[in-house]
Coordinates of C-alpha atoms and ligand atoms in Angstrom, one line a residue:
M1 CA 115.0 97.8 70.2
T2 CA 111.5 97.6 68.8
M3 CA 109.6 94.4 69.6
L4 CA 107.6 92.6 67.0
H5 CA 104.3 91.4 68.3
D6 CA 101.1 90.7 66.4
P7 CA 99.2 94.0 67.2
N8 CA 95.9 92.1 67.4
R9 CA 97.1 89.5 69.8
V10 CA 96.1 89.9 73.5
Y11 CA 98.2 87.9 75.9
V12 CA 96.4 86.3 78.9
F13 CA 98.2 86.4 82.2
D14 CA 96.5 84.2 84.8
T15 CA 96.9 85.0 88.5
T16 CA 94.4 82.6 90.0
L17 CA 97.3 80.9 91.8
R18 CA 98.7 84.1 93.2
D19 CA 96.2 87.0 93.5
G20 CA 93.3 84.5 93.5
E21 CA 94.9 82.2 96.1
Q22 CA 95.5 85.1 98.4
V23 CA 91.7 85.0 99.3
P24 CA 91.3 83.9 102.9
G25 CA 90.3 80.2 102.9
C26 CA 91.3 79.5 99.3
Q27 CA 94.8 78.2 99.9
L28 CA 95.7 75.2 97.9
S29 CA 98.3 72.5 98.3
T30 CA 101.1 72.2 95.8
P31 CA 99.5 69.1 94.0
E32 CA 96.2 71.0 93.8
K33 CA 98.1 74.0 92.3
I34 CA 99.8 71.7 89.7
E35 CA 96.4 70.3 88.7
I36 CA 95.0 73.8 88.2
A37 CA 98.2 75.0 86.4
K38 CA 97.8 72.0 83.9
A39 CA 94.2 73.0 83.3
L40 CA 95.3 76.6 82.7
E41 CA 97.9 75.3 80.2
A42 CA 95.2 73.3 78.4
L43 CA 93.0 76.5 78.4
G44 CA 95.8 78.3 76.5
V45 CA 96.9 81.0 78.9
D46 CA 100.2 82.7 78.0
V47 CA 101.5 83.3 81.5
I48 CA 100.8 81.6 84.8
E49 CA 101.6 83.6 87.9
A50 CA 102.6 80.7 90.2
G51 CA 103.2 82.5 93.5
F52 CA 105.1 84.9 95.6
P53 CA 108.2 82.8 96.6
I54 CA 109.5 84.9 99.5
S55 CA 106.1 84.9 101.2
S56 CA 106.3 81.3 102.5
P57 CA 108.2 78.1 102.0
G58 CA 104.9 76.6 100.6
D59 CA 104.7 79.3 98.0
F60 CA 108.3 78.9 97.1
Q61 CA 107.9 75.1 96.6
S62 CA 104.8 75.6 94.5
V63 CA 106.7 77.9 92.1
V64 CA 109.5 75.2 91.9
E65 CA 107.0 72.4 91.2
L66 CA 104.8 74.4 88.8
S67 CA 108.0 75.3 86.9
K68 CA 108.7 71.6 86.4
A69 CA 105.2 70.5 85.7
V70 CA 104.1 73.2 83.1
R71 CA 106.2 73.7 80.0
E72 CA 104.2 75.8 77.6
P73 CA 103.1 79.0 79.4
I74 CA 105.6 81.4 80.9
I75 CA 105.9 80.8 84.7
C76 CA 106.0 84.0 86.6
A77 CA 107.0 84.7 90.2
L78 CA 106.0 87.9 92.2
T79 CA 108.5 90.0 94.2
R80 CA 108.6 93.3 95.9
A81 CA 111.3 95.7 94.7
N82 CA 114.2 94.4 96.8
R83 CA 117.1 91.9 96.2
K84 CA 116.0 89.4 98.8
D85 CA 112.6 88.9 97.2
I86 CA 114.2 88.7 93.7
D87 CA 116.8 86.2 94.9
S88 CA 114.1 84.0 96.2
A89 CA 112.1 84.2 92.9
V90 CA 115.2 83.4 90.9
A91 CA 115.8 80.3 93.0
A92 CA 112.2 79.2 92.7
L93 CA 112.1 79.7 89.0
Q94 CA 115.3 77.7 88.4
Y95 CA 113.5 74.9 86.5
A96 CA 111.1 77.1 84.5
K97 CA 111.5 76.7 80.7
R98 CA 110.2 80.3 80.3
P99 CA 110.7 82.2 83.6
R100 CA 109.4 85.7 84.3
I101 CA 110.0 87.9 87.4
H102 CA 107.2 90.2 88.3
T103 CA 108.6 93.0 90.5
G104 CA 107.3 96.3 91.4
I105 CA 106.5 99.1 93.9
G106 CA 103.8 101.6 94.7
S107 CA 103.3 104.5 92.3
S108 CA 100.5 106.6 93.8
D109 CA 101.4 109.4 96.2
M110 CA 99.2 107.7 98.7
H111 CA 101.3 104.5 98.6
I112 CA 104.6 106.5 98.4
K113 CA 103.8 108.5 101.4
Y114 CA 101.7 106.2 103.6
K115 CA 103.0 102.8 102.7
F116 CA 106.7 103.5 102.0
N117 CA 107.1 106.8 103.9
S118 CA 109.2 107.9 101.0
T119 CA 109.5 110.3 98.1
R120 CA 108.9 109.9 94.4
E121 CA 112.6 110.2 93.7
D122 CA 113.5 107.4 96.1
I123 CA 110.7 105.1 94.8
L124 CA 111.8 105.7 91.2
E125 CA 115.4 104.7 92.1
R126 CA 114.2 101.5 93.9
A127 CA 112.0 100.6 90.9
V128 CA 114.9 100.9 88.5
E129 CA 117.4 99.2 90.8
A130 CA 115.0 96.2 91.2
V131 CA 114.4 95.8 87.4
K132 CA 118.2 96.0 86.8
Y133 CA 118.9 93.5 89.5
A134 CA 116.3 91.0 88.3
K135 CA 117.5 91.4 84.7
R136 CA 120.9 90.0 85.7
F137 CA 119.2 86.6 86.2
V138 CA 116.1 86.5 84.0
E139 CA 115.5 88.1 80.6
D140 CA 111.7 88.5 80.9
I141 CA 110.9 91.1 83.6
E142 CA 107.5 92.5 84.3
F143 CA 107.3 95.6 86.4
F144 CA 104.1 96.5 88.3
A145 CA 103.4 100.1 89.4
E146 CA 101.1 99.3 92.3
D147 CA 98.0 101.5 92.7
A148 CA 98.7 103.0 89.3
G149 CA 94.9 103.6 89.1
R150 CA 95.3 106.5 91.6
A151 CA 98.8 107.6 90.5
D152 CA 99.6 110.9 88.9
N153 CA 99.9 110.2 85.2
A154 CA 103.0 112.3 84.6
F155 CA 104.9 110.5 87.4
L156 CA 103.6 107.2 86.3
A157 CA 104.9 107.8 82.8
Q158 CA 108.3 108.8 84.2
M159 CA 108.4 105.6 86.2
I160 CA 107.4 103.4 83.3
E161 CA 109.9 105.0 80.9
A162 CA 112.7 104.5 83.5
V163 CA 111.9 100.8 84.2
I164 CA 111.6 100.0 80.4
A165 CA 115.1 101.6 80.0
A166 CA 116.3 99.4 82.9
G167 CA 115.1 96.3 81.0
A168 CA 111.4 95.7 81.8
T169 CA 109.7 93.8 79.0
V170 CA 106.1 94.1 80.3
V171 CA 104.7 97.0 82.3
N172 CA 101.8 96.3 84.5
I173 CA 99.5 99.3 85.3
P174 CA 97.3 97.9 88.2
D175 CA 94.1 99.4 89.4
T176 CA 95.0 97.8 92.8
N177 CA 92.0 99.2 94.6
G178 CA 89.4 98.9 91.8
Y179 CA 89.0 102.7 91.9
C180 CA 89.0 103.8 88.3
L181 CA 86.1 104.4 85.9
P182 CA 86.6 102.7 82.5
E183 CA 87.1 106.1 80.7
Q184 CA 89.7 107.1 83.3
Y185 CA 91.6 103.9 83.1
G186 CA 91.5 103.8 79.3
S187 CA 92.8 107.4 79.2
K188 CA 95.6 106.4 81.6
I189 CA 96.8 103.6 79.2
L190 CA 96.5 106.0 76.2
Y191 CA 98.5 108.6 78.1
L192 CA 101.3 106.1 78.7
K193 CA 101.2 105.1 75.0
E194 CA 101.5 108.7 74.0
N195 CA 104.0 110.0 76.6
V196 CA 106.4 107.2 77.3
K197 CA 109.1 107.4 74.6
N198 CA 110.2 103.8 74.8
I199 CA 106.8 102.3 75.2
D200 CA 107.1 100.3 72.0
Q201 CA 109.8 98.2 73.7
A202 CA 107.4 96.7 76.3
I203 CA 103.9 95.2 76.4
I204 CA 101.4 97.2 78.5
S205 CA 99.6 94.9 80.9
V206 CA 96.3 95.7 82.7
H207 CA 95.5 94.3 86.2
C208 CA 92.1 95.4 87.5
H209 CA 90.3 94.7 90.8
N210 CA 86.5 94.6 91.0
D211 CA 85.8 96.7 94.1
L212 CA 83.3 98.8 92.1
G213 CA 82.2 96.0 89.8
L214 CA 84.3 97.5 87.0
A215 CA 87.2 95.1 86.6
T216 CA 86.1 93.7 83.2
A217 CA 85.0 97.1 81.9
N218 CA 88.3 98.6 82.9
T219 CA 90.4 95.8 81.5
L220 CA 88.6 96.3 78.2
A221 CA 89.1 100.0 78.3
G222 CA 92.8 99.3 78.8
V223 CA 92.9 96.9 75.8
L224 CA 91.0 99.3 73.6
N225 CA 93.6 102.0 74.3
G226 CA 96.6 99.8 73.6
A227 CA 97.3 97.3 76.4
R228 CA 98.1 93.9 75.1
Q229 CA 98.3 91.8 78.2
V230 CA 95.3 91.2 80.5
E231 CA 95.7 89.9 84.1
C232 CA 92.8 87.8 85.2
T233 CA 91.7 84.9 87.4
I234 CA 89.2 82.1 86.8
N235 CA 85.8 82.9 88.2
G236 CA 87.1 86.4 89.0
I237 CA 88.4 85.2 92.4
G238 CA 90.8 87.5 94.2
E239 CA 91.2 89.6 97.3
R240 CA 88.0 91.6 98.4
A241 CA 85.6 91.8 95.4
G242 CA 88.1 89.9 93.2
N243 CA 90.1 90.4 90.0
T244 CA 89.0 90.6 86.4
A245 CA 87.3 87.3 85.4
L246 CA 89.4 85.6 82.6
E247 CA 86.3 84.0 81.1
E248 CA 84.5 87.4 80.8
V249 CA 87.4 89.1 79.0
A250 CA 88.0 86.2 76.7
M251 CA 84.3 86.0 75.8
V252 CA 84.0 89.7 75.2
L253 CA 86.8 89.6 72.7
K254 CA 85.4 86.5 71.1
T255 CA 81.9 87.8 70.8
H256 CA 82.8 91.2 69.5
H257 CA 84.6 90.1 66.3
A258 CA 84.7 93.7 65.1
L259 CA 87.3 94.5 67.6
N260 CA 89.6 92.2 65.7
L261 CA 91.5 91.1 68.8
K262 CA 92.4 87.5 69.6
T263 CA 93.6 85.5 72.5
N264 CA 95.0 81.9 72.6
I265 CA 92.2 80.8 74.9
N266 CA 90.2 77.7 74.1
T267 CA 86.9 78.9 75.6
K268 CA 85.4 75.4 75.5
H269 CA 87.4 74.7 78.6
F270 CA 85.7 77.4 80.7
S271 CA 82.9 75.3 82.3
E272 CA 85.4 72.6 83.3
I273 CA 88.1 74.9 84.7
S274 CA 85.6 77.1 86.5
A275 CA 84.1 74.0 88.3
K276 CA 87.6 72.7 89.1
V277 CA 88.8 76.0 90.7
S278 CA 85.5 76.5 92.6
R279 CA 85.6 72.9 93.9
M280 CA 89.3 72.9 94.9
M281 CA 89.1 76.3 96.5
R282 CA 85.7 75.6 98.1
M283 CA 84.6 78.9 96.7
P284 CA 81.1 78.7 95.2
V285 CA 80.3 80.5 91.9
Q286 CA 77.4 82.9 92.2
P287 CA 74.5 81.5 90.1
N288 CA 74.2 84.7 88.0
K289 CA 77.9 85.0 87.3
A290 CA 78.5 86.0 83.6
I291 CA 79.6 83.1 81.3
I292 CA 79.9 80.3 83.8
G293 CA 77.2 80.9 86.5
Q294 CA 74.5 78.2 86.8
N295 CA 71.9 80.6 85.4
A296 CA 74.0 82.1 82.7
F297 CA 72.1 80.3 80.0
A298 CA 68.8 79.6 81.8
H299 CA 65.7 81.3 80.4
S300 CA 62.8 81.3 82.8
S301 CA 60.5 84.1 81.9
G302 CA 57.7 83.2 79.5
I303 CA 58.5 85.9 77.0
H304 CA 62.2 84.9 76.9
Q305 CA 61.4 81.2 76.6
D306 CA 59.0 81.9 73.7
G307 CA 61.5 84.1 71.9
F308 CA 64.4 81.7 72.6
L309 CA 62.5 78.8 71.2
K310 CA 61.6 80.7 68.0
H311 CA 65.2 81.7 67.3
R312 CA 68.0 81.0 69.8
E313 CA 69.8 84.3 69.1
N314 CA 66.8 86.3 70.1
Y315 CA 68.0 85.9 73.7
E316 CA 71.4 84.3 73.6
I317 CA 74.5 86.1 72.4
I318 CA 76.9 83.2 73.3
N319 CA 76.5 79.7 72.2
P320 CA 76.7 77.6 75.5
E321 CA 78.9 75.0 73.6
D322 CA 81.5 77.7 73.2
V323 CA 82.1 77.8 76.9
G324 CA 81.9 74.1 77.3
I325 CA 78.3 73.7 78.3
D326 CA 76.9 70.7 76.4
A327 CA 73.8 72.1 74.9
A328 CA 73.0 68.8 73.3
G329 CA 72.9 67.9 77.0
I330 CA 73.8 64.3 77.4
I331 CA 71.5 64.1 80.4
L332 CA 72.5 61.6 83.1
T333 CA 69.8 59.1 84.1
A334 CA 69.7 55.6 85.5
R335 CA 70.2 54.4 81.9
S336 CA 73.4 56.4 81.3
G337 CA 76.6 54.4 80.8
R338 CA 80.1 54.8 82.3
H339 CA 81.1 56.8 79.2
A340 CA 78.5 59.5 79.8
L341 CA 79.4 59.6 83.5
K342 CA 83.1 60.0 82.6
H343 CA 82.2 62.8 80.2
H344 CA 80.4 64.7 82.8
L345 CA 83.0 64.2 85.5
E346 CA 85.7 65.4 83.1
R347 CA 83.5 68.4 82.3
L348 CA 83.4 69.2 86.0
G349 CA 87.1 69.2 86.2
Y350 CA 87.8 65.7 87.7
V351 CA 90.9 63.9 86.6
I352 CA 89.6 60.5 85.6
E353 CA 92.9 58.7 86.3
K354 CA 92.6 59.6 89.9
I355 CA 89.1 58.2 90.3
N356 CA 87.9 54.7 90.7
L357 CA 85.3 55.0 88.0
D358 CA 83.6 51.6 88.7
Q359 CA 83.0 52.5 92.3
V360 CA 81.7 56.0 91.4
Y361 CA 79.5 54.4 88.7
E362 CA 77.9 52.1 91.3
K363 CA 77.1 55.0 93.6
F364 CA 75.8 56.9 90.6
L365 CA 73.4 54.1 89.7
L366 CA 72.0 54.0 93.3
L367 CA 71.4 57.8 93.2
A368 CA 70.0 57.7 89.7
D369 CA 67.5 55.1 90.8
Q370 CA 66.1 57.7 93.3
K371 CA 66.1 60.6 90.9
L372 CA 64.9 61.2 87.4
E373 CA 67.9 63.2 86.3
I374 CA 71.3 63.7 87.8
S375 CA 72.6 67.3 87.9
D376 CA 76.1 68.7 88.3
D377 CA 75.6 69.3 91.9
D378 CA 74.4 65.7 92.4
L379 CA 77.6 64.6 90.8
L380 CA 79.6 66.9 93.1
S381 CA 77.8 65.4 96.1
L382 CA 78.5 61.9 94.8
M383 CA 82.2 62.7 94.6
S384 CA 82.4 64.6 97.8
D385 CA 83.3 61.6 99.9
G386 CA 85.9 60.7 97.4
E387 CA 89.6 61.1 97.8
E388 CA 89.7 64.8 97.1
H389 CA 87.3 65.6 99.8
T390 CA 88.7 63.6 102.7
Y391 CA 92.2 64.5 103.7
K392 CA 94.4 61.5 104.2
N393 CA 95.4 62.5 107.7
G394 CA 92.2 64.2 108.6
Y395 CA 89.3 63.6 111.0
K396 CA 86.6 61.2 109.7
L397 CA 83.1 61.3 110.9
N398 CA 82.2 57.7 111.6
S399 CA 78.8 58.3 113.0
L400 CA 76.4 61.1 114.0
N401 CA 73.2 60.8 116.0
V402 CA 71.1 63.7 116.7
V403 CA 68.1 64.1 119.0
C404 CA 65.9 67.2 118.6
G405 CA 62.3 68.4 118.7
D406 CA 60.0 70.5 120.9
S407 CA 60.3 68.4 124.0
Q408 CA 64.0 68.4 124.6
L409 CA 67.2 70.4 124.2
P410 CA 68.8 69.3 120.9
S411 CA 71.8 67.0 121.5
A412 CA 74.3 65.3 119.2
T413 CA 76.6 62.3 119.6
V414 CA 79.5 62.1 117.2
K415 CA 82.2 59.5 116.7
L416 CA 85.4 60.9 115.1
E417 CA 88.3 58.9 113.9
Y418 CA 91.8 60.4 113.7
E419 CA 94.9 58.3 112.8
G420 CA 93.0 55.1 113.5
L421 CA 91.8 56.2 116.9
E422 CA 88.0 56.7 117.4
Q423 CA 86.7 59.2 120.0
E424 CA 83.1 59.8 121.0
A425 CA 81.5 63.0 122.3
K426 CA 78.1 64.2 123.1
A427 CA 77.0 67.9 123.4
E428 CA 73.8 69.9 123.7
G429 CA 73.1 73.1 121.7
N430 CA 70.4 75.5 120.7
G431 CA 69.8 73.4 117.5
P432 CA 71.0 70.1 116.0
V433 CA 73.8 71.8 114.0
N434 CA 75.0 73.8 117.0
A435 CA 75.0 70.6 119.1
T436 CA 76.9 68.7 116.4
I437 CA 79.6 71.4 116.0
K438 CA 80.0 71.6 119.8
A439 CA 80.4 67.8 120.0
I440 CA 83.1 67.9 117.3
Q441 CA 84.8 70.8 119.0
S442 CA 84.9 69.0 122.3
I443 CA 87.0 66.3 120.7
I444 CA 89.2 68.6 118.6
D445 CA 89.7 71.0 121.5
K446 CA 91.0 74.0 119.6
D447 CA 89.9 77.6 119.4
I448 CA 88.0 77.5 116.1
Q449 CA 85.3 80.0 115.2
L450 CA 82.6 79.3 112.7
K451 CA 82.2 82.5 110.6
E452 CA 80.0 81.6 107.6
F453 CA 77.4 78.9 107.3
T454 CA 75.1 78.6 104.3
I455 CA 72.7 75.8 103.4
Q456 CA 71.4 75.4 99.9
A457 CA 68.9 72.8 98.6
I458 CA 70.2 71.7 95.2
H459 CA 66.8 71.5 93.4
G460 CA 64.4 72.7 96.1
G461 CA 62.4 69.7 97.2
S462 CA 62.4 68.6 100.8
D463 CA 63.8 65.3 99.7
D464 CA 66.7 67.0 98.0
I465 CA 70.4 66.9 98.7
S466 CA 71.6 70.0 100.6
K467 CA 74.9 71.7 100.1
V468 CA 76.5 73.4 103.0
N469 CA 79.4 75.9 102.8
M470 CA 81.3 77.0 105.8
R471 CA 84.1 79.3 106.7
V472 CA 86.0 78.9 109.9
I473 CA 88.8 80.9 111.5
F474 CA 91.7 79.3 113.2
E475 CA 94.8 81.2 114.4
E476 CA 93.6 84.3 112.4
R477 CA 93.4 82.4 109.1
S478 CA 90.2 81.5 107.2
Y479 CA 89.5 78.0 105.9
L480 CA 86.6 77.0 103.6
G481 CA 84.8 73.7 103.6
Y482 CA 81.7 72.1 102.0
G483 CA 79.5 69.1 102.6
F484 CA 76.6 67.4 100.8
S485 CA 73.8 65.2 102.2
T486 CA 70.1 64.8 102.2
D487 CA 70.5 65.3 105.9
I488 CA 71.4 68.9 106.6
V489 CA 73.0 68.2 110.0
R490 CA 75.3 65.6 108.4
A491 CA 76.1 68.0 105.5
S492 CA 77.0 70.6 108.1
A493 CA 79.2 68.3 110.1
D494 CA 81.0 67.3 106.8
A495 CA 81.5 70.9 105.8
Y496 CA 82.9 71.8 109.2
L497 CA 85.3 68.8 109.1
D498 CA 86.3 69.6 105.5
A499 CA 87.4 73.1 106.6
L500 CA 89.1 71.8 109.8
N501 CA 91.0 69.1 108.0
K502 CA 92.8 71.8 106.0
F503 CA 94.8 72.8 109.0
L504 CA 94.6 69.9 111.4
Ligands
KIV1 O1 96.7 94.5 92.6 C1 97.9 94.7 92.5 O2 98.4 95.8 92.5 C2 98.7 93.5 92.5 C3 100.2 93.7 92.2 C4 101.0 92.9 93.1 C5 100.5 93.3 90.8 O3 98.3 92.4 92.6
ZN2 ZN1 96.1 92.5 92.3

């Protein structure tokens, strides 16, 4: 059977909620995943990888709920190449309108020998058996050949041919360790196109990791050599150095018209969905991140500013409006109305129906009175004590008093409320933040380690709002949190509690 696909159409497979969510600390609740999945649907992705159902009851439930909530994109569930995993995925996908099972096994000799302690023949048999078994329940089967980046091309071709014959409709060639050079990875895809007899019966998918900073380049090399599905995450999040950034691939294809390749992505949603994912996962976006970083369209050197003002395209290859950055810049000031505020909150990924806009507007006016212009980070800070930041059953910091200076050991007194009960504690430390964390810890009384702690002034002045990001470890798992305040000790305490409330 030869499949009929538009040869110029590139399908976008988003794995923010599976490969992206595997990042320590980035775990989301099912309602949060549904909110992101709906935003991905609005963005126009073709496939949403919703989770790995056998891995935990939470992941299983998320796949069930996402299948009900999202109707347009294909909903995909990951499995290893065994019946138990596949059974779990089939059950989790029962409500999906367009289900896909993503099953697979290692393909490099390294994985075959040291991960599976097996042989090529055995692995090949397991791959075929898994695809045949999954095909009994679901028509759309994607097969992944893990560590294909380092696999022997002849064996990889043999494996791909066998799984297509067994019923795979999409074949994923992951560069699991981000090892390949673009030329190498592109040649691998071309080799499969030229040496797998039934390759026209499946779509080749590329799944690249960014360990050497080459994920986007490798993905493109794959596409230029015949792959027609790209596996990506928003903001490029993912294990270690991350996955291919969806926004980068989509903008490369959009910017280079001559390639004549198109996706279904509405790129105007990028700014909004990037902010939403970053905020919900507590994972800041680096300022110089391509396409959606804070500085992606900022021209600061004199020569650039001069050239830019003479003719925008001298120094700008992408129109900021194409990625959802409002160049006309409805700037928020004390005179801005509710409508402008709503526009900016939506742009930052907030769901307006979930917000008490009148209340936020009041807080906004108070802040706008103190500042000339309100930035995105100011808005995030304003929203940070809203419903999304405080967990319903979590600890709430009712008060914080700190004493520090040259003449005494810093000390902090905190009052924490939990399920209606207020507790107070005082502690000393080598600084005010240390004293505050110790006081909080003495109430919570659990073995929690603070691993990362960054403080950032939003604009730079000493009267500015600070943003604190923290990563804590509890029972060998990471949790991320953030806090905003003009008082860095308060922002630190909020960030610490934000992370803690994820597991307490
Ligand atoms: O990187 C990888 O190989 C994966 C597979 C599970 C598809 O994420
Ligand atoms: Zn991966």
